[in-house]
Short mmCIF file of C-alpha atoms and ligand atoms in Angstrom, two decimals:
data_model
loop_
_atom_site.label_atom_id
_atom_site.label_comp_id
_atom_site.label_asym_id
_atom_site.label_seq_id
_atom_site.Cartn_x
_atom_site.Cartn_y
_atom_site.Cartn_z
CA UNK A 1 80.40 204.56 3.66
CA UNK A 2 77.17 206.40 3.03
CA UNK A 3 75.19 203.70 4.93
CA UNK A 4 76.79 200.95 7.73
CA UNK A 5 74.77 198.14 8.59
CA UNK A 6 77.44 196.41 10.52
CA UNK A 7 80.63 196.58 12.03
CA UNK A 8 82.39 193.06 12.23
CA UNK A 9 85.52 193.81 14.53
CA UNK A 10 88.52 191.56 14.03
CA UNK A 11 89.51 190.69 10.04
CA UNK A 12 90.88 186.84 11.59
CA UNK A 13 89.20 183.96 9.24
CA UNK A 14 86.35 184.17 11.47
CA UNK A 15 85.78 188.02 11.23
CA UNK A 16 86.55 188.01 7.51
CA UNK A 17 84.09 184.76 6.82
CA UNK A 18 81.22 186.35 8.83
CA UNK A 19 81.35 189.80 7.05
CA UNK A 20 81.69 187.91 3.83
CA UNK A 21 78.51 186.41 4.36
CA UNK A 22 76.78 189.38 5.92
CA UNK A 23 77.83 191.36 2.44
CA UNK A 24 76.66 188.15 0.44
CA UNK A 25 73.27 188.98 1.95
CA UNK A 26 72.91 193.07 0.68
CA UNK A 27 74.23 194.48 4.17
CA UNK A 28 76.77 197.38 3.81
CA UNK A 29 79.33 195.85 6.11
CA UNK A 30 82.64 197.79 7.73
CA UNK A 31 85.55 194.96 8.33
CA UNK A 32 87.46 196.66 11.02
CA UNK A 33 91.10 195.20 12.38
CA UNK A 34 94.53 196.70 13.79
CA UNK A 35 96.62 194.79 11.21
CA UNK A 36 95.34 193.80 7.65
CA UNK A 37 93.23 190.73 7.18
CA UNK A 38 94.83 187.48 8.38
CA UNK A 39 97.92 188.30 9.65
CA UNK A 40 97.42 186.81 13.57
CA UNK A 41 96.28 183.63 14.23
CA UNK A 42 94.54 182.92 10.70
CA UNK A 43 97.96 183.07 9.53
CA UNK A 44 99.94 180.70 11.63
CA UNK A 45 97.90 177.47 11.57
CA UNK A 46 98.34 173.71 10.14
CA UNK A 47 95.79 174.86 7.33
CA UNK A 48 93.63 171.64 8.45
CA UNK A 49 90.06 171.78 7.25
CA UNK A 50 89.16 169.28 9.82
CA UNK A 51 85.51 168.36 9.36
CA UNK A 52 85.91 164.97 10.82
CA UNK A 53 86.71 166.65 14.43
CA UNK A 54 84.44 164.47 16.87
CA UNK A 55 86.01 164.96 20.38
CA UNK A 56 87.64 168.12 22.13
CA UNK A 57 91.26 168.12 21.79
CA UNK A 58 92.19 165.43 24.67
CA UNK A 59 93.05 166.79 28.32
CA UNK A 60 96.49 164.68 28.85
CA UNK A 61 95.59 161.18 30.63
CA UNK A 62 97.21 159.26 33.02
CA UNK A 63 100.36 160.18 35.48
CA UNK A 64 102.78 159.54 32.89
CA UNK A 65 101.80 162.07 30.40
CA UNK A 66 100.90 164.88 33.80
CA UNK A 67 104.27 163.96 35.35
CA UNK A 68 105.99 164.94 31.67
CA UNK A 69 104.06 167.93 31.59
CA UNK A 70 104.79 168.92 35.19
CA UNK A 71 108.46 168.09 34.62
CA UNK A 72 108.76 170.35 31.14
CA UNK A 73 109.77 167.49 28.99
CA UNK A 74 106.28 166.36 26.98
CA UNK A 75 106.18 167.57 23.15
CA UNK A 76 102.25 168.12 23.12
CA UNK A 77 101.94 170.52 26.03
CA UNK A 78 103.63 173.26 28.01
CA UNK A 79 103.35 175.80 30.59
CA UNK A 80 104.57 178.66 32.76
CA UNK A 81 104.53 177.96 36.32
CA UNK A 82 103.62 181.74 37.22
CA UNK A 83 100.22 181.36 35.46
CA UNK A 84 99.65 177.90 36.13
CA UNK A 85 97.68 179.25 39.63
CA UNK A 86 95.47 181.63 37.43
CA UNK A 87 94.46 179.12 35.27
CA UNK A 88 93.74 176.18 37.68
CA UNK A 89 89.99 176.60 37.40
CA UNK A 90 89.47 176.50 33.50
CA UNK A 91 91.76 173.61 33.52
CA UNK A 92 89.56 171.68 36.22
CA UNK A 93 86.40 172.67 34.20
CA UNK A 94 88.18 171.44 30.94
CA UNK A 95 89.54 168.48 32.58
CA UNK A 96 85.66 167.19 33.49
CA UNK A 97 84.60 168.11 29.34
CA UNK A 98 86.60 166.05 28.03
CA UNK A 99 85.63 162.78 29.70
CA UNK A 100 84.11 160.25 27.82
CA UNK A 101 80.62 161.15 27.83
CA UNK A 102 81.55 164.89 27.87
CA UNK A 103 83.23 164.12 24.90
CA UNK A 104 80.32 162.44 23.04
CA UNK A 105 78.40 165.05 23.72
CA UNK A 106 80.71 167.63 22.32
CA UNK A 107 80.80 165.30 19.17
CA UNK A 108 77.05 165.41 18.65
CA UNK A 109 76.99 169.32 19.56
CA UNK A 110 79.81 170.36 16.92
CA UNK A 111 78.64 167.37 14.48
CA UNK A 112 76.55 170.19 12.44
CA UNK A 113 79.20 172.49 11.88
CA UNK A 114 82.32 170.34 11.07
CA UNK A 115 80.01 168.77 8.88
CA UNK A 116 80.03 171.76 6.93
CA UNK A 117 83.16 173.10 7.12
CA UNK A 118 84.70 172.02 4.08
CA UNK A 119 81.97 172.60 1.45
CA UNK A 120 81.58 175.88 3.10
CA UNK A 121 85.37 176.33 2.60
CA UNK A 122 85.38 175.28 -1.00
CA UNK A 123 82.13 177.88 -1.82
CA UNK A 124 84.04 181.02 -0.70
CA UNK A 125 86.76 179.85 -1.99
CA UNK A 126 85.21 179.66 -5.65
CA UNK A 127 83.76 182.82 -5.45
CA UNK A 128 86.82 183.93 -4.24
CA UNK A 129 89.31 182.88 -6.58
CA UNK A 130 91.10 180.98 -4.28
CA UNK A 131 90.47 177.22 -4.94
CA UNK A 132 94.01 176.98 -5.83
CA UNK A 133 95.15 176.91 -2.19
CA UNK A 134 92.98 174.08 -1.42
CA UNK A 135 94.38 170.56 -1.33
CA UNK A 136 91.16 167.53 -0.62
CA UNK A 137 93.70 164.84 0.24
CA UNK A 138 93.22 164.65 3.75
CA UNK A 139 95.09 164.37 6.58
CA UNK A 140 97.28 161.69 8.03
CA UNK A 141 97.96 160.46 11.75
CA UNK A 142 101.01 158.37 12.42
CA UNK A 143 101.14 156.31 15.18
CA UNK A 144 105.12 155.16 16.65
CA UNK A 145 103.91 152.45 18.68
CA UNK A 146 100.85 149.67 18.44
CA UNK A 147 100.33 150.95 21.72
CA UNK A 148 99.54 154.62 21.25
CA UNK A 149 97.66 153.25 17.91
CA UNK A 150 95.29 151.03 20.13
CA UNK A 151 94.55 154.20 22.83
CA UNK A 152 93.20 156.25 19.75
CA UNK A 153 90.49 152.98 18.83
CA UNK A 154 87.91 154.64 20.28
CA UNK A 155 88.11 157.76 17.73
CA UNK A 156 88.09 155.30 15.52
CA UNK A 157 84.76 153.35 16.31
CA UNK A 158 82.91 156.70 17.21
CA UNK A 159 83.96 157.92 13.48
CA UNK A 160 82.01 154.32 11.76
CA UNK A 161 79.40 155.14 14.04
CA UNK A 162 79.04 159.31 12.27
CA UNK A 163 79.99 157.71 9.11
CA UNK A 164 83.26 159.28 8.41
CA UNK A 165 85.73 157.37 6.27
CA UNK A 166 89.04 156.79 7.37
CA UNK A 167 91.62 154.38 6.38
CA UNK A 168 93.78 152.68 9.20
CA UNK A 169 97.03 151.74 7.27
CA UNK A 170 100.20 149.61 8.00
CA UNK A 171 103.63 151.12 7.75
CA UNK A 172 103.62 150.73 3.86
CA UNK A 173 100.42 151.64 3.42
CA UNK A 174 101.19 155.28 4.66
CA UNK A 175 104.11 155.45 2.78
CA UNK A 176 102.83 154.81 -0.48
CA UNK A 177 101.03 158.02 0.60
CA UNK A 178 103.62 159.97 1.76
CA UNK A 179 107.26 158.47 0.40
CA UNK A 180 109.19 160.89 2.47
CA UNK A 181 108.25 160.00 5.85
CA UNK A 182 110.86 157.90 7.40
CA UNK A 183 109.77 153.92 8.86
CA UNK A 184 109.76 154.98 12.15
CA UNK A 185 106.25 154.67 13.13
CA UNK A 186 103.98 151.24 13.31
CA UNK A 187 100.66 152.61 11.98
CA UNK A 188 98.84 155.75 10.59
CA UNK A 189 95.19 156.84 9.82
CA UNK A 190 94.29 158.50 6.90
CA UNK A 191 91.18 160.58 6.89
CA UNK A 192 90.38 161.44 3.27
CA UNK A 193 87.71 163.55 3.57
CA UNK A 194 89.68 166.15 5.52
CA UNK A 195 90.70 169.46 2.87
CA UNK A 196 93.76 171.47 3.85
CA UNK A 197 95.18 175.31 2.49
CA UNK A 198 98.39 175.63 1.41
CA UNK A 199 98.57 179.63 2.12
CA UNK A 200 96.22 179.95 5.24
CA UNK A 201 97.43 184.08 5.13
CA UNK A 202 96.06 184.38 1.16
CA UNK A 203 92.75 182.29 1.90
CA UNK A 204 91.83 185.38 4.45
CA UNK A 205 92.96 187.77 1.97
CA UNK A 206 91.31 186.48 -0.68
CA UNK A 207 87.73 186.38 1.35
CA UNK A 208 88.23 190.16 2.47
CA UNK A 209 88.96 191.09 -1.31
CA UNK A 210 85.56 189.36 -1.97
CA UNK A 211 84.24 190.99 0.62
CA UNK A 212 85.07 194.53 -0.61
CA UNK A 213 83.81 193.25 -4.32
CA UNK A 214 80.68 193.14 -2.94
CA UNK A 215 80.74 196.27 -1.41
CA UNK A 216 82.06 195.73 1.61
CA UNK A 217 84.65 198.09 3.53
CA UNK A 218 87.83 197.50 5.12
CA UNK A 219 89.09 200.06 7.63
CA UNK A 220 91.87 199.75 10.24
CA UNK A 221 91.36 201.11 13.50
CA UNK A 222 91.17 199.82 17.26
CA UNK A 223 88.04 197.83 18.26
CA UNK A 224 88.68 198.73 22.20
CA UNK A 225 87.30 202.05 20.61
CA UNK A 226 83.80 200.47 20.73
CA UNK A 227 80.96 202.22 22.67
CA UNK A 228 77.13 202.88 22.77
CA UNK A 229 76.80 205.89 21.33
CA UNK A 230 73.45 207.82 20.48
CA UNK A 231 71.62 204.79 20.59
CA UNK A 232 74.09 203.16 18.41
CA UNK A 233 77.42 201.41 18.59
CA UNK A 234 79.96 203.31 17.19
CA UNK A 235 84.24 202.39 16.90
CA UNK A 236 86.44 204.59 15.82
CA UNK A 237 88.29 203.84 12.10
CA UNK A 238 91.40 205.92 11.09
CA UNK A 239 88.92 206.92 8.35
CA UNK A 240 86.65 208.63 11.14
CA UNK A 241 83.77 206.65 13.73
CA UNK A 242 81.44 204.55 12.14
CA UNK A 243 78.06 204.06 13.61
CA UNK A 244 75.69 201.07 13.28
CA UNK A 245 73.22 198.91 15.24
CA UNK A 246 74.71 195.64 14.75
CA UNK A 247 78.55 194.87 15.61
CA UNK A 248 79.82 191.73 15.30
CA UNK A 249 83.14 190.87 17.89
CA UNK A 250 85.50 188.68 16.23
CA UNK A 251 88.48 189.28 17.99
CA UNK A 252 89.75 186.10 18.15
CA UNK A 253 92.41 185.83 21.56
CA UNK A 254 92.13 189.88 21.97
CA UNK A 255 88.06 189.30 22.02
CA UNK A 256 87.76 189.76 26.04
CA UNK A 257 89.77 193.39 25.43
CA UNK A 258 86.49 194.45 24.14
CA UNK A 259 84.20 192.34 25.95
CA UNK A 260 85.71 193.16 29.44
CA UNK A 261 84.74 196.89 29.86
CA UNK A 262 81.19 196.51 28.48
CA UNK A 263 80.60 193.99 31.56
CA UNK A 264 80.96 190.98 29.56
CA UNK A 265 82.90 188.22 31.16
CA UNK A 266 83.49 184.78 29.75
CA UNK A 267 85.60 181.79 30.66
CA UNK A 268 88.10 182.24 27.57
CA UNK A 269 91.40 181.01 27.99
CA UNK A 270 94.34 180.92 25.64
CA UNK A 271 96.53 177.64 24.29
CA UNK A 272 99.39 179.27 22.15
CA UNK A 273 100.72 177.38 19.73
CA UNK A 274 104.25 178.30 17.60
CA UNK A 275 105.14 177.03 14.13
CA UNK A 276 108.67 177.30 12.20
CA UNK A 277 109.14 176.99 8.28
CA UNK A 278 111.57 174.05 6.81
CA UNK A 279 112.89 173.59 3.24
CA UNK A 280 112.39 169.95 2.50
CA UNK A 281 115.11 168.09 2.47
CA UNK A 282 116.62 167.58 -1.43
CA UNK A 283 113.32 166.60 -3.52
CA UNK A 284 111.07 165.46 -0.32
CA UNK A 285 108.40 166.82 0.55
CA UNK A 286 104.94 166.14 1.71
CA UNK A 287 101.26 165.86 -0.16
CA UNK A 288 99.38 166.61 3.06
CA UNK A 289 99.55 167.61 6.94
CA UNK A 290 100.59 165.08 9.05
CA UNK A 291 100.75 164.71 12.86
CA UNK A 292 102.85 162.75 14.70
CA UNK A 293 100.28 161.44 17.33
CA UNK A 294 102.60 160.72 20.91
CA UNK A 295 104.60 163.84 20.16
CA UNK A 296 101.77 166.13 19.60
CA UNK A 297 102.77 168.39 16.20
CA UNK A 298 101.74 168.78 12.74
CA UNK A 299 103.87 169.20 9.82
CA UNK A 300 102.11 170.95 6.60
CA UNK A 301 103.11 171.66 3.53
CA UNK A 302 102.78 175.16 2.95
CA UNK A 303 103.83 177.95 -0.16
CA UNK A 304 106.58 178.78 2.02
CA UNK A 305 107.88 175.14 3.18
CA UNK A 306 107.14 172.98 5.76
CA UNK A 307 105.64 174.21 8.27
CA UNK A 308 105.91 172.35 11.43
CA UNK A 309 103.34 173.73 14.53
CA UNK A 310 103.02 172.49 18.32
CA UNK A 311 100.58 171.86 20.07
CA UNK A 312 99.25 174.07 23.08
CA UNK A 313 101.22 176.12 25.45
CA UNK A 314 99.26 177.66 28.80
CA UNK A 315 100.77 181.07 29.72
CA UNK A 316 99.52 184.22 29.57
CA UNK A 317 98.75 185.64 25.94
CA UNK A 318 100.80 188.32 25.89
CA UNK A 319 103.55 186.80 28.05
CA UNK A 320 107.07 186.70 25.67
CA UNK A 321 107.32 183.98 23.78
CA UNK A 322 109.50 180.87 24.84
CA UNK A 323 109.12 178.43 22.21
CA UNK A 324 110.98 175.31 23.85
CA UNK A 325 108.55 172.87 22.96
CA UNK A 326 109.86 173.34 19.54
CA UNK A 327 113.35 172.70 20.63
CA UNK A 328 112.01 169.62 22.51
CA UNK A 329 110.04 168.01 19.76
CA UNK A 330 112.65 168.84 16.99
CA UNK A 331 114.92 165.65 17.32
CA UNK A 332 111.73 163.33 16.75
CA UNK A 333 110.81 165.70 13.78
CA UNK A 334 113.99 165.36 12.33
CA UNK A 335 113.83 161.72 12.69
CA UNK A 336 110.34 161.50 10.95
CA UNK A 337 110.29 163.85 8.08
CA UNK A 338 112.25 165.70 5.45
CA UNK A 339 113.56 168.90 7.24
CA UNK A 340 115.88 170.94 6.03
CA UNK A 341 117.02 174.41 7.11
CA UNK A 342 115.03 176.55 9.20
CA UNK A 343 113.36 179.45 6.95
CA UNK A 344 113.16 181.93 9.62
CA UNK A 345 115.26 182.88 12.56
CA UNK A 346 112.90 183.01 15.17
CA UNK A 347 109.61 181.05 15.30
CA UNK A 348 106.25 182.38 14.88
CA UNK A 349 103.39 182.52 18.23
CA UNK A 350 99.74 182.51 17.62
CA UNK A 351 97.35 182.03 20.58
CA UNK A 352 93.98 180.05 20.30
CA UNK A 353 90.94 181.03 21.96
CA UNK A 354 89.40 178.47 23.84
CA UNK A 355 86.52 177.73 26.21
CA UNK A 356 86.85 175.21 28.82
CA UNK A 357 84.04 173.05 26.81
CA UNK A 358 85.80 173.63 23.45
CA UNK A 359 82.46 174.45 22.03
CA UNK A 360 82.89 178.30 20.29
CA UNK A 361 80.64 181.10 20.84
CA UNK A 362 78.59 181.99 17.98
CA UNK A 363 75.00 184.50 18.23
CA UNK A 364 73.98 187.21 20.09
CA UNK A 365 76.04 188.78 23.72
CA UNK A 366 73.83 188.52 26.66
CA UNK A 367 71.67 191.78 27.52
CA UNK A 368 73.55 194.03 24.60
CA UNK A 369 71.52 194.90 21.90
CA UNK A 370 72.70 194.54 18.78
CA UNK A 371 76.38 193.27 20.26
CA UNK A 372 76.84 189.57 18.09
CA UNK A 373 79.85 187.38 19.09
CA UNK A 374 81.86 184.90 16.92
CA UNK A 375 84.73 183.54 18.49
CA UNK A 376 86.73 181.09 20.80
CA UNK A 377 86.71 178.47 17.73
CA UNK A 378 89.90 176.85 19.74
CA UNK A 379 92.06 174.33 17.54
CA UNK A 380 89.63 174.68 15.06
CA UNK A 381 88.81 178.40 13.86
CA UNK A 382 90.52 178.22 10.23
CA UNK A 383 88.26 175.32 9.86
CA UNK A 384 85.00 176.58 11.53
CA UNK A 385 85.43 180.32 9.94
CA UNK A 386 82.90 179.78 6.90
CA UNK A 387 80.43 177.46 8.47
CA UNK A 388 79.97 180.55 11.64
CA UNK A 389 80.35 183.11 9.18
CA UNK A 390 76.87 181.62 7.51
CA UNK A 391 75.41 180.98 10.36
CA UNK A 392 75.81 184.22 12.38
CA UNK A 393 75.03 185.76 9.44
CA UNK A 394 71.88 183.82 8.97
CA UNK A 395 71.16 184.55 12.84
CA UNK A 396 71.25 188.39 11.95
CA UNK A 397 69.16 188.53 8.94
CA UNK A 398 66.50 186.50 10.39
CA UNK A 399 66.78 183.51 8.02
CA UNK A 400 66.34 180.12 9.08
CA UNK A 401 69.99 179.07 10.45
CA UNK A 402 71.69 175.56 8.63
CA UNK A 403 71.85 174.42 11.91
CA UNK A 404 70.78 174.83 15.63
CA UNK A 405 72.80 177.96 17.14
CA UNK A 406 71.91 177.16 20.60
CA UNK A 407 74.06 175.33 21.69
CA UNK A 408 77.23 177.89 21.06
CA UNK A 409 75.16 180.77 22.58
CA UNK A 410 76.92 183.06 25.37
CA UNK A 411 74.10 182.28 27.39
CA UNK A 412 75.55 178.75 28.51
CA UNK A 413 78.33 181.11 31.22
CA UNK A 414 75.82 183.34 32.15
CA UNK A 415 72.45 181.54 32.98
C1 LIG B 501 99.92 176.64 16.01
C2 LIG B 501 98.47 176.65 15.60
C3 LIG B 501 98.00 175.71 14.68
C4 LIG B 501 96.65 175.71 14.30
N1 LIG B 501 96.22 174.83 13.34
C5 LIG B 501 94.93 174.86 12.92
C6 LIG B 501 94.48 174.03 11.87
O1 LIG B 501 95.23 173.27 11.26
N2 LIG B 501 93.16 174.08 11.51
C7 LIG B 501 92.28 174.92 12.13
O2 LIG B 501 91.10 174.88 11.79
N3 LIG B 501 92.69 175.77 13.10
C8 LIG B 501 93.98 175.76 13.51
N4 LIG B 501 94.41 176.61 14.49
C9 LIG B 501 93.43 177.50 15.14
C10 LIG B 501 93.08 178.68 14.27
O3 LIG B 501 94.25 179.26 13.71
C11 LIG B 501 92.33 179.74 15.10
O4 LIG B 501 91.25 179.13 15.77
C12 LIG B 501 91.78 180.83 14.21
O5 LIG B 501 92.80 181.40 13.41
C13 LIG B 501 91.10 181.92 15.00
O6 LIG B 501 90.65 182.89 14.06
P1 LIG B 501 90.02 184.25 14.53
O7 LIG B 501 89.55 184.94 13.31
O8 LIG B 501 89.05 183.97 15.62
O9 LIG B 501 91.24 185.02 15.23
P2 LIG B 501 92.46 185.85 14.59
O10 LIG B 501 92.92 185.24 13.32
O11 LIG B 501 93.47 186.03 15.66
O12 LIG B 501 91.81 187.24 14.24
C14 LIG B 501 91.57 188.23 15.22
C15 LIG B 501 91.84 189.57 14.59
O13 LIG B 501 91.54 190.59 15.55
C16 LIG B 501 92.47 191.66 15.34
N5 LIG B 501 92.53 192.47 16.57
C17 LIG B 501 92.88 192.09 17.80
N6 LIG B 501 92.77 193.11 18.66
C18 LIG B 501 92.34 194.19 17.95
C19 LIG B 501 92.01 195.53 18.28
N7 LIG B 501 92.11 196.00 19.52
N8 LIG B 501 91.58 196.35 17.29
C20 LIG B 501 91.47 195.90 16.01
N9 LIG B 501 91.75 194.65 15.65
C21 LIG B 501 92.18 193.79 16.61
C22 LIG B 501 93.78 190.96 15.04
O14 LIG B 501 94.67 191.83 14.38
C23 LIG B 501 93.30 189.78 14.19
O15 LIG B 501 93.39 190.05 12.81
C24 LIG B 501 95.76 176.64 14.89
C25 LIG B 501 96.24 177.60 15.79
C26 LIG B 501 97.57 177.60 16.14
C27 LIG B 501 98.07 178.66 17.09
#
């Protein structure tokens, strides 16, 4: 590249969305990741576009659901005991933001960018050629039991109140939608506005192939390579070390790597998460993602099947992977929906980034000049990627952002 504007490290949906939108804007823009783009956690998600996300994903209430947890036999959650004592302080600090009013106040910070996540989505996606992967039926919740049904109400009311649509449905009503799904379960919510990919892997390819139509550069090379060099940050690229004044991190779980020796410390923790492909069973099949509320998984249809993913598991992230939540939950699964074989042999691990107050970090690092961060997008990042892409991009070209940036800034850990 004769000229480099930027360096966004990390080609994840986040990375690949904010260079996107930097290159959208005239920069010259180097994409720089170990892998090619998508291939780590961008690939092994639900493919929910989400916008309808009020509250952080729940901290587990009550002794029943902690005495599951603690005894290794809950669905939603799971742990290693060795890390547990590392880990007790982000848990405490997530435990107390996700109360109640914690949670309302999440709802109203995040409001702004969920709200734009899908039409954000569907814009790169037209320029990119890749509206095909997007399906705008929403997403459905089923509920076993009136009881587990009436602890979600409150979602429910706080949704009328932000005006998002949902339909609460009897046992018929959610199979007319999904004819499949065995009658095992009392109720289900269906949240039409919600958009979901069925390729989350090709939507990131298809953005960074945008991306280098408009100029843009994709190189490989190690981001832990980043210094200040002659008044400049520079990385090294198999291609040879770029130089720029404006790097963007976008590293995703492997963010702190970088972060770490430059000084920069903040509370990011990981929840990995595993999913396994299924051939439907005969003809079945699904129209849409659906979650099985009590036992905490998702089950997408997907190119390659159905893809069924957990929910979060606290160990280290680059601890081996021991994927027995998926053994646990599979008996309900195969209860519920169509499942046929298993596609692969082994399943697939992903880890999300997350901050104890499940708000992302999006703008500039504290006291680095130049140094932009975009990550820690949690449960969310496939769905957030296009919405922070535009606005850190807006941040860094000095146009008026779509919406208040404060209150992701890095700032909130370090003040
Ligand atoms: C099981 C599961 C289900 C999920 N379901 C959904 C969902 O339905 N909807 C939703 O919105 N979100 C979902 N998520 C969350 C979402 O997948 C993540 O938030 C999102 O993918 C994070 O994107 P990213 O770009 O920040 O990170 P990544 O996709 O991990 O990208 C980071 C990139 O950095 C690169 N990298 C790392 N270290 C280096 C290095 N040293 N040098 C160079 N490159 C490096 C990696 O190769 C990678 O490409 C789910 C996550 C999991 C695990």
């Amino acid at each position: 590249m004769a000229r480099t504007d930027a360096i966004v490290l990390g080609a994840g949906i986040v990375g690949t969305s904010v260079a996107l939108h930097l290159a959208k804007r005239g920069l010259a823009v180097a994409l720089l990741d170990r892998r090619a783009p998508g291939e780590e956690t961008s690939y092994g998600n639900a493919g929910v576009i989400e916008g309808n996300t009020l509250f952080p994903y729940p901290f587990p209430a009550g002794f029943d659901a902690l005495f599951r947890i603690a005894t290794r036999r809950a669905t939603a959650a799971s742990y290693h005991l060795s890390f547990l004592p590392k880990l007790v302080p982000w848990l405490l600090d997530y435990r107390a933001n996700t109360t109640v009013e914690r949670s309302i106040v999440y709802a109203n910070l995040m409001r702004p960018l969920f709200a734009a996540a899908v039409a954000e989505h569907e814009a790169l996606m037209t320029e990119a050629g890749a509206l095909r992967y997007l399906r705008k039926e929403g997403w459905l919740k089923l509920y076993r039991s009136e009881a587990a049904f009436a602890a979600a109400g409150r979602e429910r009311e706080v949704a009328k109140e932000f005006d998002l649509p949902h339909a609460t449905l009897d046992r018929d009503g959610a199979l007319a939608l999904e004819s499949a799904l065995a009658p095992i379960f009392a109720r289900a919510v269906h949240w039409p506005n919600a958009a979901s990919v069925i390729n989350p892997l090709a939507v990131t390819r298809a953005y960074a192939a945008r991306f280098a139509t408009l100029g843009g550069v994709v190189v490989n090379g190690d981001a832990r390579s980043l210094r200040r060099a002659d008044g400049k940050w520079r990385v090294d690229a198999k291609e040879g070390p770029i130089d720029t004044e404006d790097v963007v991190v976008a590293l995703g779980p492997w963010t702190p790597d970088v972060l770490k020796p430059l000084g920069l410390r903040l509370p990011m923790a990981v929840k990995r998460g595993y999913h396994r492909h299924f051939k439907p069973r005969g003809n079945a099949g699904l129209t849409r993602p659906v979650v099985d509320v009590e036992f905490g998984y998702c089950v997408a249809p997907m190119e390659q099947g159905l893809r069924l993913t957990t929910g979060a598991e606290f160990a280290a992230r680059d601890a081996p992977p021991t994927p027995v939540q998926l053994a646990r939950l599979m008996p309900a699964a195969n209860a519920l929906f169509p499942l046929g074989e298993a596609i692969e042999t082994q399943p697939w691990m992903g880890s999300r980034p997350c901050f104890a107050d499940s708000l992302p970090v999006i703008g500039r690092a504290p006291e680095q000049p130049g140094l932009w961060l975009a990550y820690g997008h949690a449960h969310w990042g496939l769905t957030l990627g296009p919405a922070t892409g535009r606005l850190l991009a807006e941040m860094m070209t000095g146009v008026t952002p779509f919406c208040d940036p404060g209150p992701y800034a890095a700032e909130r850990f370090t003040r």
